[in-house]
Coordinates of C-alpha atoms and ligand atoms in Angstrom, one line a residue:
M5 CA 92.9 95.1 79.5
N6 CA 90.4 96.3 77.0
E7 CA 91.9 98.9 74.6
L8 CA 89.8 102.0 74.5
G9 CA 89.2 104.1 71.3
R10 CA 91.6 106.9 70.5
L11 CA 90.8 110.5 69.5
E12 CA 92.4 109.8 66.2
D13 CA 89.8 107.0 65.5
L14 CA 87.1 109.7 65.3
P15 CA 86.4 111.6 62.1
Q16 CA 88.0 115.0 62.0
A17 CA 84.7 116.8 61.3
Y18 CA 83.1 115.1 64.4
R19 CA 86.1 116.1 66.5
D20 CA 86.0 119.7 65.2
E21 CA 82.3 120.0 66.0
L22 CA 82.7 118.7 69.5
K23 CA 85.6 121.2 70.1
S24 CA 83.5 124.1 68.8
L25 CA 80.8 123.2 71.3
N26 CA 83.3 122.8 74.2
L27 CA 82.7 119.1 74.3
V28 CA 85.2 116.3 74.8
P29 CA 84.9 112.5 74.4
L30 CA 85.8 110.8 77.7
W31 CA 87.0 107.4 76.4
P32 CA 90.4 108.5 74.9
S33 CA 91.4 110.1 78.2
L34 CA 89.7 107.6 80.6
R35 CA 92.8 105.6 81.4
G36 CA 94.8 108.8 81.9
V37 CA 92.6 110.2 84.6
L38 CA 91.8 106.8 86.1
P39 CA 94.8 104.6 85.7
P40 CA 94.6 101.0 86.8
K41 CA 95.5 100.1 90.4
V42 CA 98.0 102.8 91.2
P43 CA 97.5 106.6 90.8
T44 CA 99.8 108.5 88.5
R45 CA 102.1 110.7 90.6
Q46 CA 104.1 113.6 89.4
T47 CA 105.7 113.9 92.9
Q48 CA 109.3 112.6 92.5
P49 CA 111.5 111.6 95.4
T50 CA 113.5 114.8 95.7
Y51 CA 116.3 115.9 98.1
W52 CA 117.4 119.4 99.1
A53 CA 120.8 119.8 100.9
Y54 CA 120.9 122.7 103.3
K55 CA 124.6 123.1 102.8
T56 CA 124.1 123.9 99.1
L57 CA 120.9 125.9 99.6
R58 CA 122.1 128.1 102.5
P59 CA 124.7 130.2 100.6
L60 CA 122.2 130.9 97.8
L61 CA 119.6 132.0 100.4
L62 CA 122.2 134.3 102.1
K63 CA 123.1 135.6 98.6
A64 CA 119.4 136.5 98.1
G65 CA 119.8 138.5 101.3
E66 CA 122.4 140.6 99.5
L67 CA 120.6 140.7 96.2
T68 CA 117.1 141.5 97.3
P69 CA 116.1 143.8 100.2
I70 CA 113.2 142.6 102.3
E71 CA 111.0 145.5 101.0
K72 CA 111.4 144.0 97.5
A73 CA 110.5 140.5 98.6
E74 CA 108.0 140.8 101.5
R75 CA 109.0 137.2 102.1
R76 CA 112.6 136.2 101.1
V77 CA 112.2 132.6 100.2
L78 CA 113.9 130.0 98.0
V79 CA 111.2 127.4 97.1
L80 CA 112.0 123.7 97.3
A81 CA 110.3 122.7 94.1
N82 CA 109.7 119.2 92.9
P83 CA 110.9 118.8 89.3
G84 CA 108.2 116.2 88.7
H85 CA 105.6 118.9 88.9
G86 CA 107.7 121.5 87.0
L87 CA 109.7 123.9 89.0
E88 CA 107.5 126.9 88.1
K89 CA 104.6 125.2 89.9
M90 CA 106.5 125.6 93.2
Q91 CA 105.1 122.4 94.7
A92 CA 106.8 119.7 96.6
S93 CA 103.8 117.4 96.2
A94 CA 100.2 117.7 95.1
A95 CA 99.2 119.6 98.2
I96 CA 102.6 120.6 99.8
Y97 CA 104.6 123.8 99.3
L98 CA 108.1 124.0 100.9
G99 CA 110.3 127.1 101.1
M100 CA 113.4 128.2 103.0
Q101 CA 112.9 131.7 104.3
L102 CA 115.7 134.1 105.4
L103 CA 115.2 137.0 107.8
L104 CA 118.2 139.2 108.6
P105 CA 118.8 141.1 111.8
G106 CA 116.6 144.2 112.0
E107 CA 114.4 143.1 109.1
W108 CA 110.6 143.1 109.2
A109 CA 108.3 141.0 107.0
P110 CA 105.0 142.9 107.2
S111 CA 101.7 141.7 108.4
H112 CA 99.3 139.8 106.2
R113 CA 96.8 137.0 106.2
H114 CA 95.8 134.5 103.6
T115 CA 93.7 131.5 102.9
P116 CA 96.5 128.8 102.7
N117 CA 97.6 127.3 106.0
A118 CA 101.3 127.6 106.9
V119 CA 103.7 126.3 109.5
R120 CA 107.3 127.2 110.1
M121 CA 110.0 124.8 111.3
I122 CA 112.9 126.9 112.6
V123 CA 116.2 125.8 111.1
E124 CA 118.8 128.2 112.2
G125 CA 119.5 131.3 114.3
E126 CA 118.1 133.0 117.4
G127 CA 116.3 136.3 118.0
A128 CA 113.6 136.3 115.4
Y129 CA 109.9 136.0 116.2
T130 CA 106.7 135.8 114.4
T131 CA 103.5 137.5 115.6
V132 CA 100.5 135.3 114.8
D133 CA 97.0 136.6 115.8
G134 CA 98.6 139.0 118.2
E135 CA 100.7 136.3 119.9
K136 CA 104.5 136.9 119.8
C137 CA 106.1 133.6 119.1
P138 CA 109.9 133.4 119.6
M139 CA 111.7 131.3 117.1
S140 CA 114.3 128.7 118.1
R141 CA 115.8 125.8 116.2
G142 CA 113.3 122.9 115.9
D143 CA 110.3 125.0 117.0
L144 CA 107.1 124.6 115.0
I145 CA 104.9 127.7 114.7
L146 CA 101.5 127.6 113.1
T147 CA 100.0 130.3 110.9
P148 CA 96.6 128.8 110.2
T149 CA 94.2 130.1 107.5
G150 CA 93.0 133.6 108.0
L151 CA 95.3 134.6 110.9
W152 CA 97.4 137.7 110.7
H153 CA 101.1 137.1 110.8
E154 CA 104.3 139.0 110.5
H155 CA 108.0 138.3 111.2
G156 CA 110.6 140.4 113.1
H157 CA 114.2 139.9 114.1
D158 CA 115.9 141.5 117.2
G159 CA 119.0 139.2 117.0
T160 CA 122.4 139.5 115.4
E161 CA 122.6 136.5 113.1
P162 CA 120.6 135.4 110.1
V163 CA 117.5 133.3 110.9
V164 CA 116.2 130.7 108.5
W165 CA 113.1 128.6 108.7
L166 CA 111.3 126.0 106.6
D167 CA 107.8 127.1 105.5
V168 CA 105.3 124.3 104.9
L169 CA 102.0 125.4 103.3
D170 CA 99.0 123.7 101.6
L171 CA 99.3 126.4 98.9
P172 CA 99.2 124.1 95.9
L173 CA 95.9 122.7 96.9
V174 CA 94.3 126.0 97.9
Y175 CA 95.6 127.6 94.7
Y176 CA 94.2 124.6 92.6
M177 CA 90.8 125.2 94.3
E178 CA 90.9 128.8 93.2
A179 CA 90.7 129.8 96.8
S180 CA 94.2 131.4 97.4
Y181 CA 94.4 135.1 98.2
H182 CA 96.0 137.4 100.7
I183 CA 95.2 140.7 102.5
N184 CA 97.9 143.1 103.7
G185 CA 97.5 144.5 107.2
Q186 CA 98.8 146.8 109.8
R187 CA 101.5 146.0 112.3
Q188 CA 99.8 143.9 115.0
D189 CA 99.5 144.9 118.6
V190 CA 100.9 142.1 120.7
V191 CA 98.4 140.7 123.1
S192 CA 99.0 138.9 126.4
G193 CA 98.4 135.2 126.6
R194 CA 100.4 132.5 124.8
G195 CA 99.1 129.1 123.9
D196 CA 102.5 127.5 124.3
R197 CA 102.4 128.5 128.0
Q198 CA 98.7 127.8 128.5
Y199 CA 98.9 124.3 127.0
I200 CA 102.1 123.3 128.7
R201 CA 101.2 119.7 129.5
A202 CA 99.3 117.2 127.5
G203 CA 96.1 116.0 129.2
V204 CA 95.8 119.2 131.3
V205 CA 94.1 122.1 129.5
P206 CA 93.0 125.5 130.8
T207 CA 89.3 125.6 131.8
P208 CA 88.3 129.2 132.6
V209 CA 85.1 128.8 134.7
F210 CA 85.0 125.3 133.3
G211 CA 84.6 126.6 129.8
R212 CA 87.1 126.0 127.0
S213 CA 89.1 128.2 124.6
Q214 CA 87.0 129.9 122.0
K215 CA 89.9 129.9 119.6
A216 CA 90.0 127.6 116.6
Y217 CA 93.8 127.4 117.0
P218 CA 94.5 127.7 120.7
M219 CA 98.2 126.7 120.4
L220 CA 100.4 128.4 117.8
R221 CA 103.9 127.5 119.0
Y222 CA 105.3 124.1 119.7
A223 CA 108.7 124.4 121.3
W224 CA 111.2 121.8 120.2
T225 CA 112.4 121.3 123.8
D226 CA 108.9 120.0 124.6
A227 CA 108.4 117.8 121.5
K228 CA 111.9 116.3 122.0
A229 CA 111.2 115.7 125.7
A230 CA 108.0 113.9 124.7
L231 CA 109.8 111.7 122.2
E232 CA 112.6 110.8 124.7
S233 CA 110.0 110.0 127.4
L234 CA 108.1 107.8 124.9
A235 CA 111.3 106.0 123.9
A236 CA 112.4 105.5 127.5
D237 CA 108.9 104.3 128.6
D238 CA 109.0 101.3 126.2
P239 CA 112.3 100.3 124.8
S240 CA 110.6 97.9 122.5
L241 CA 108.5 100.6 120.9
E242 CA 109.5 100.8 117.2
H243 CA 107.7 103.9 116.0
V244 CA 108.6 106.7 118.4
Q245 CA 106.5 109.5 117.0
V246 CA 104.4 112.3 118.2
T247 CA 101.7 114.3 116.2
Y248 CA 101.4 118.0 116.6
T249 CA 97.7 118.4 117.7
N250 CA 95.2 121.0 118.6
P251 CA 95.2 120.6 122.4
E252 CA 91.5 121.5 122.7
T253 CA 90.2 119.0 120.1
G254 CA 92.9 116.4 120.0
G255 CA 92.7 116.6 116.2
D256 CA 95.4 117.6 113.8
A257 CA 97.0 121.0 114.4
E258 CA 95.8 122.2 111.0
N259 CA 93.1 121.2 108.6
I260 CA 94.9 120.0 105.5
L261 CA 98.5 119.0 106.3
G262 CA 99.7 116.9 109.2
F263 CA 102.8 117.5 111.2
Y264 CA 104.8 115.0 113.3
A265 CA 108.2 114.6 115.0
L266 CA 109.8 111.2 114.8
M267 CA 112.7 109.8 116.8
L268 CA 115.0 107.1 115.4
R269 CA 116.9 105.2 118.0
P270 CA 120.6 104.8 117.6
G271 CA 121.2 102.7 114.4
Q272 CA 117.5 102.1 114.0
S273 CA 116.0 101.3 110.6
L274 CA 112.3 102.1 110.4
R275 CA 110.0 101.2 107.5
L276 CA 107.0 103.5 107.0
P277 CA 104.2 101.8 105.3
A278 CA 102.9 102.8 101.8
R279 CA 100.1 105.2 102.6
S280 CA 98.2 107.4 100.1
P281 CA 99.5 110.9 101.3
A282 CA 102.8 112.3 100.1
Q283 CA 105.3 113.1 102.8
V284 CA 108.2 115.5 103.6
F285 CA 111.1 114.7 105.9
H286 CA 113.4 117.3 107.5
V287 CA 116.2 116.4 109.9
I288 CA 116.1 118.4 113.1
E289 CA 119.0 116.5 114.8
G290 CA 121.2 113.7 113.6
Q291 CA 121.8 112.0 110.3
V292 CA 119.3 109.9 108.4
Q293 CA 119.3 107.8 105.3
A294 CA 115.9 107.9 103.4
Q295 CA 115.1 105.2 100.9
I296 CA 112.2 106.3 98.7
V297 CA 111.3 104.3 95.6
N298 CA 114.6 104.0 93.7
S299 CA 116.3 106.9 95.5
T300 CA 118.5 106.8 98.6
F301 CA 119.2 110.2 100.2
T302 CA 121.6 110.9 103.1
L303 CA 120.2 113.7 105.1
V304 CA 122.3 115.6 107.6
E305 CA 120.9 118.3 109.9
A306 CA 118.6 120.8 108.2
D307 CA 118.3 118.7 105.0
T308 CA 114.9 118.0 103.5
C309 CA 113.4 115.5 101.1
C310 CA 110.0 114.4 99.9
A311 CA 108.3 111.2 99.0
P312 CA 105.3 110.6 96.7
G313 CA 102.2 108.9 98.2
Y314 CA 101.5 105.1 97.9
E315 CA 105.2 104.3 98.5
A316 CA 106.9 102.8 101.5
V317 CA 109.8 104.8 102.9
T318 CA 112.6 103.4 105.0
L319 CA 114.4 105.8 107.3
K320 CA 117.7 104.7 108.9
N321 CA 119.5 106.5 111.7
L322 CA 123.1 106.7 110.5
K323 CA 124.2 107.6 114.0
S324 CA 125.0 104.4 115.9
D325 CA 125.3 106.0 119.4
T326 CA 122.7 108.8 119.4
P327 CA 119.1 109.2 118.3
S328 CA 118.2 111.2 115.3
F329 CA 115.1 113.4 115.1
V330 CA 113.0 114.1 112.0
F331 CA 110.2 116.5 111.4
V332 CA 107.5 115.0 109.1
A333 CA 104.8 116.8 107.2
D334 CA 102.2 114.9 105.2
E335 CA 98.8 115.2 103.5
S336 CA 97.0 112.8 105.9
P337 CA 94.3 115.2 107.2
L338 CA 93.4 116.1 103.7
H339 CA 93.2 112.5 102.5
R340 CA 91.1 111.5 105.6
K341 CA 88.7 114.3 105.1
L342 CA 88.3 113.5 101.5
G343 CA 87.8 109.8 102.3
V344 CA 90.7 108.7 100.0
Y345 CA 93.2 107.8 102.8
E346 CA 94.7 104.4 102.3
N347 CA 97.4 102.3 104.1
W348 CA 98.7 99.6 101.8
G349 CA 101.2 98.4 104.4
Ligands
LIG16 C1 103.8 133.4 103.3 O1 102.8 134.3 103.7 C2 104.9 133.3 104.1 O2 104.1 134.6 105.8 C3 105.9 132.4 103.6 O3 106.2 134.0 105.9 C4 105.8 131.7 102.4 C5 104.6 131.2 100.4 C6 103.5 131.4 99.7 C7 102.4 132.2 100.0 C8 102.5 132.9 101.2 C9 105.1 134.0 105.3 C10 104.7 131.9 101.6 C11 103.7 132.7 102.0

């Protein structure tokens, strides 16, 4: 390939004059911003074990009262981006949040979209846009951009969930901000009850929901039943996966990140093709080995890992007699909207 001129090749006086005028020559940096064939990725394959993270999160519960935290979270940060950037990938933020019995995380709304995947504990709930959503292990709860949300806990044990946000992207766009609010009044009507069966949606006077996000809670019992039914329907089906969708539009549940649940049959090894979006894997049930570039991670329940884009990933169910279930988050909706989505096989 043709070697391009370096900054040092230019006379110092010329460089100084450019700099004083806020001008930069492109050619010394061209290969950096536009590398040949494969993008440069700071996202490293990274693994976070729940067993090691959990005691530190509970310790945060002792060290920092909820009033001093608003949201008590340990961020799962990718060292490739620098820990202080608090990103798992270019567009994905991950955090493990702890809410103790009786605690209250006050109402606010913000521009980044969030979802929560409930990891542990019963009795907590989040109120989103007036809808009180109970939290149980494996449930997915949306808090899309702009909707008020707050968390409460009427139970007796700590509750932990995984937050997945598009914060890094929205922050990069200089579009990230929040507004604090009042405690919400809980309204009647719950999307997880209204949209109880796929293919059959409520039609009041043959109209449709006016809500941009008609379904906010996706119970794990329902997602798991869908996966089991899909697997039983076709024993030869390799990729037993469901996408969390907006039941009114059939599109992705949120605008920027995509969310999926994947079932690995007993002993199954599944190769996911190299696609442009980065991905996150979180084991809801079972035990899974993830092969990502040169790393091999063994994930037990509640463990999480991430993979850079443009790399194939192989997931293996380490359970030989039971299925394993994985929650997946990725950047597909973003890549598709931007027109940069690719599947390299
Ligand atoms: C947020 O609002 C929550 O509402 C959790 O629970 C994590 C991380 C960054 C920015 C906002 C929440 C967050 C967050």
